[in-house]
């Protein structure tokens, strides 16, 4: 459970010779303590003691949501930190260097006389990359909710509907099914707009003869889902059919290849090489995927520049695409959970080219 997550920090205490780590990234605070409010700090000590510092708005919530954590209510945050560290004799304090601003670092440093702040690099960002069973269960639930919501909305689809209307109907359906909200502004891009990988839903009407890309996700208990489907409105022409077939095969090859022990770069190459060999390499500019969890984009980054080694329990997307300016685009995205010898899809809308 949550207390086990804190054992992932042991190597950081050792490698950096730390007495404690100060967490200010609220998502890491949530991950390590269970506190779901929007503002607090967490201090974890090498001897496994743990304190959550918050102001009076959050004390009751923090007491209710956390366990094996001492809640400290503060009036002025940095003096509360200084008092805690002095009382407990904690001197070398790790901080999240990829999250803390220079201003916050300087303010904390000047308040903590006698302590040394040690920037801990981006490896700290990876503590949430391998999901535990509770998280995998949540990610599965939210992925299913979002997939089902899309299928339900599509059954009402009519040619001539605007992209924005479709996006709104999808959001409402997710909320109706119990989602807290949408994971991001949905991408609904039809016709030539499909050439924009991140083309947000517009007032454009979705017309016959076009491809329609929908990239969508929901949030449930803080966990996100992410999925993309490209449909054909009416019968697709040969070029649309070909582009879709290439992206689908690249996606399928990557899903089949994913396993623990390979690097993210190697997995990215499986899809990228296939698209390049099919003659569309210049039209696939982004990375193959990204981790999904308490954030919509988190570690591991699956790209040609990522050396991260895939491990069982990682949850990430596989989302190759081809985007041709003036023509349109296709992206196919599933969120997968890495198992001991492969991966399992969490998202469930069929990815064959479906005609609406
Ligand atoms: Zn997406
Ligand atoms: Zn994605």
Tab-separated table of N, CA, C and O in Angstrom, residues 250 254 262-276 284-289 301-306 310 320:
chain	number	residue	atom	x	y	z
A	250	UNK	N	1.902	-0.350	-37.251
A	250	UNK	CA	2.976	0.149	-36.378
A	250	UNK	C	2.552	0.008	-34.913
A	250	UNK	O	3.343	-0.416	-34.055
A	254	UNK	N	4.237	-2.604	-32.088
A	254	UNK	CA	4.777	-2.113	-30.810
A	254	UNK	C	4.090	-2.805	-29.631
A	254	UNK	O	4.750	-3.186	-28.663
A	262	UNK	N	13.428	-4.118	-22.196
A	262	UNK	CA	13.811	-3.332	-23.360
A	262	UNK	C	13.780	-1.855	-22.981
A	262	UNK	O	13.107	-1.465	-22.027
A	263	UNK	N	14.550	-1.041	-23.710
A	263	UNK	CA	14.517	0.388	-23.414
A	263	UNK	C	13.353	1.031	-24.164
A	263	UNK	O	12.853	0.490	-25.167
A	264	UNK	N	12.956	2.201	-23.680
A	264	UNK	CA	11.886	2.941	-24.361
A	264	UNK	C	12.287	3.264	-25.799
A	264	UNK	O	11.466	3.267	-26.702
A	265	UNK	N	13.581	3.541	-25.991
A	265	UNK	CA	14.065	3.847	-27.337
A	265	UNK	C	13.844	2.647	-28.271
A	265	UNK	O	13.411	2.810	-29.415
A	266	UNK	N	14.125	1.455	-27.770
A	266	UNK	CA	13.953	0.252	-28.601
A	266	UNK	C	12.481	0.054	-28.973
A	266	UNK	O	12.167	-0.310	-30.108
A	267	UNK	N	11.603	0.299	-28.025
A	267	UNK	CA	10.180	0.117	-28.322
A	267	UNK	C	9.709	1.162	-29.335
A	267	UNK	O	8.989	0.848	-30.280
A	268	UNK	N	10.157	2.398	-29.140
A	268	UNK	CA	9.809	3.462	-30.083
A	268	UNK	C	10.247	3.073	-31.505
A	268	UNK	O	9.508	3.281	-32.476
A	269	UNK	N	11.433	2.478	-31.590
A	269	UNK	CA	11.991	2.149	-32.911
A	269	UNK	C	11.148	1.102	-33.638
A	269	UNK	O	11.096	1.094	-34.876
A	270	UNK	N	10.485	0.226	-32.905
A	270	UNK	CA	9.672	-0.819	-33.548
A	270	UNK	C	8.612	-0.167	-34.440
A	270	UNK	O	8.436	-0.523	-35.612
A	271	UNK	N	7.907	0.824	-33.888
A	271	UNK	CA	6.857	1.496	-34.656
A	271	UNK	C	7.458	2.458	-35.670
A	271	UNK	O	7.020	2.527	-36.828
A	272	UNK	N	8.487	3.198	-35.236
A	272	UNK	CA	9.066	4.234	-36.106
A	272	UNK	C	9.704	3.626	-37.349
A	272	UNK	O	9.539	4.137	-38.458
A	273	UNK	N	10.421	2.519	-37.179
A	273	UNK	CA	11.070	1.875	-38.334
A	273	UNK	C	10.030	1.396	-39.330
A	273	UNK	O	10.219	1.508	-40.546
A	274	UNK	N	8.928	0.846	-38.817
A	274	UNK	CA	7.896	0.355	-39.732
A	274	UNK	C	7.300	1.514	-40.543
A	274	UNK	O	7.111	1.405	-41.760
A	275	UNK	N	7.015	2.622	-39.868
A	275	UNK	CA	6.435	3.775	-40.570
A	275	UNK	C	7.437	4.340	-41.580
A	275	UNK	O	7.074	4.668	-42.715
A	276	UNK	N	8.721	4.390	-41.198
A	276	UNK	CA	9.742	4.896	-42.117
A	276	UNK	C	9.850	3.980	-43.333
A	276	UNK	O	9.853	4.441	-44.474
A	284	UNK	N	5.822	11.355	-39.052
A	284	UNK	CA	5.633	10.891	-37.673
A	284	UNK	C	6.685	11.589	-36.808
A	284	UNK	O	7.805	11.117	-36.669
A	285	UNK	N	6.318	12.741	-36.249
A	285	UNK	CA	7.302	13.582	-35.575
A	285	UNK	C	7.412	13.393	-34.075
A	285	UNK	O	8.451	13.679	-33.481
A	286	UNK	N	6.373	12.916	-33.425
A	286	UNK	CA	6.407	12.856	-31.956
A	286	UNK	C	6.846	11.484	-31.450
A	286	UNK	O	6.976	10.529	-32.214
A	287	UNK	N	7.078	11.388	-30.144
A	287	UNK	CA	7.477	10.118	-29.545
A	287	UNK	C	6.341	9.100	-29.596
A	287	UNK	O	5.181	9.449	-29.796
A	288	UNK	N	6.676	7.845	-29.368
A	288	UNK	CA	5.665	6.786	-29.473
A	288	UNK	C	4.674	6.824	-28.316
A	288	UNK	O	3.513	6.444	-28.485
A	289	UNK	N	5.097	7.284	-27.146
A	289	UNK	CA	4.143	7.269	-26.030
A	289	UNK	C	4.701	7.901	-24.772
A	289	UNK	O	5.798	8.464	-24.760
A	301	UNK	N	8.898	8.221	-20.479
A	301	UNK	CA	8.744	8.815	-21.801
A	301	UNK	C	9.198	7.780	-22.827
A	301	UNK	O	10.303	7.261	-22.723
A	302	UNK	N	8.333	7.461	-23.768
A	302	UNK	CA	8.698	6.457	-24.785
A	302	UNK	C	9.034	7.206	-26.075
A	302	UNK	O	8.146	7.594	-26.830
A	303	UNK	N	10.327	7.460	-26.267
A	303	UNK	CA	10.747	8.260	-27.436
A	303	UNK	C	12.130	7.806	-27.879
A	303	UNK	O	12.792	7.040	-27.170
A	304	UNK	N	12.588	8.296	-29.048
A	304	UNK	CA	13.932	7.911	-29.509
A	304	UNK	C	15.032	8.401	-28.582
A	304	UNK	O	16.180	7.997	-28.709
A	305	UNK	N	14.712	9.304	-27.663
A	305	UNK	CA	15.733	9.863	-26.770
A	305	UNK	C	15.667	9.293	-25.356
A	305	UNK	O	16.378	9.742	-24.469
A	306	UNK	N	14.831	8.282	-25.127
A	306	UNK	CA	14.619	7.797	-23.757
A	306	UNK	C	15.339	6.476	-23.493
A	306	UNK	O	15.065	5.461	-24.128
A	310	UNK	N	12.074	-0.509	-19.586
A	310	UNK	CA	10.687	-0.855	-19.254
A	310	UNK	C	10.658	-1.925	-18.163
A	310	UNK	O	11.460	-2.863	-18.176
A	320	UNK	N	1.412	5.699	-32.235
A	320	UNK	CA	2.002	6.186	-33.484
A	320	UNK	C	0.982	6.991	-34.288
A	320	UNK	O	-0.229	6.836	-34.102
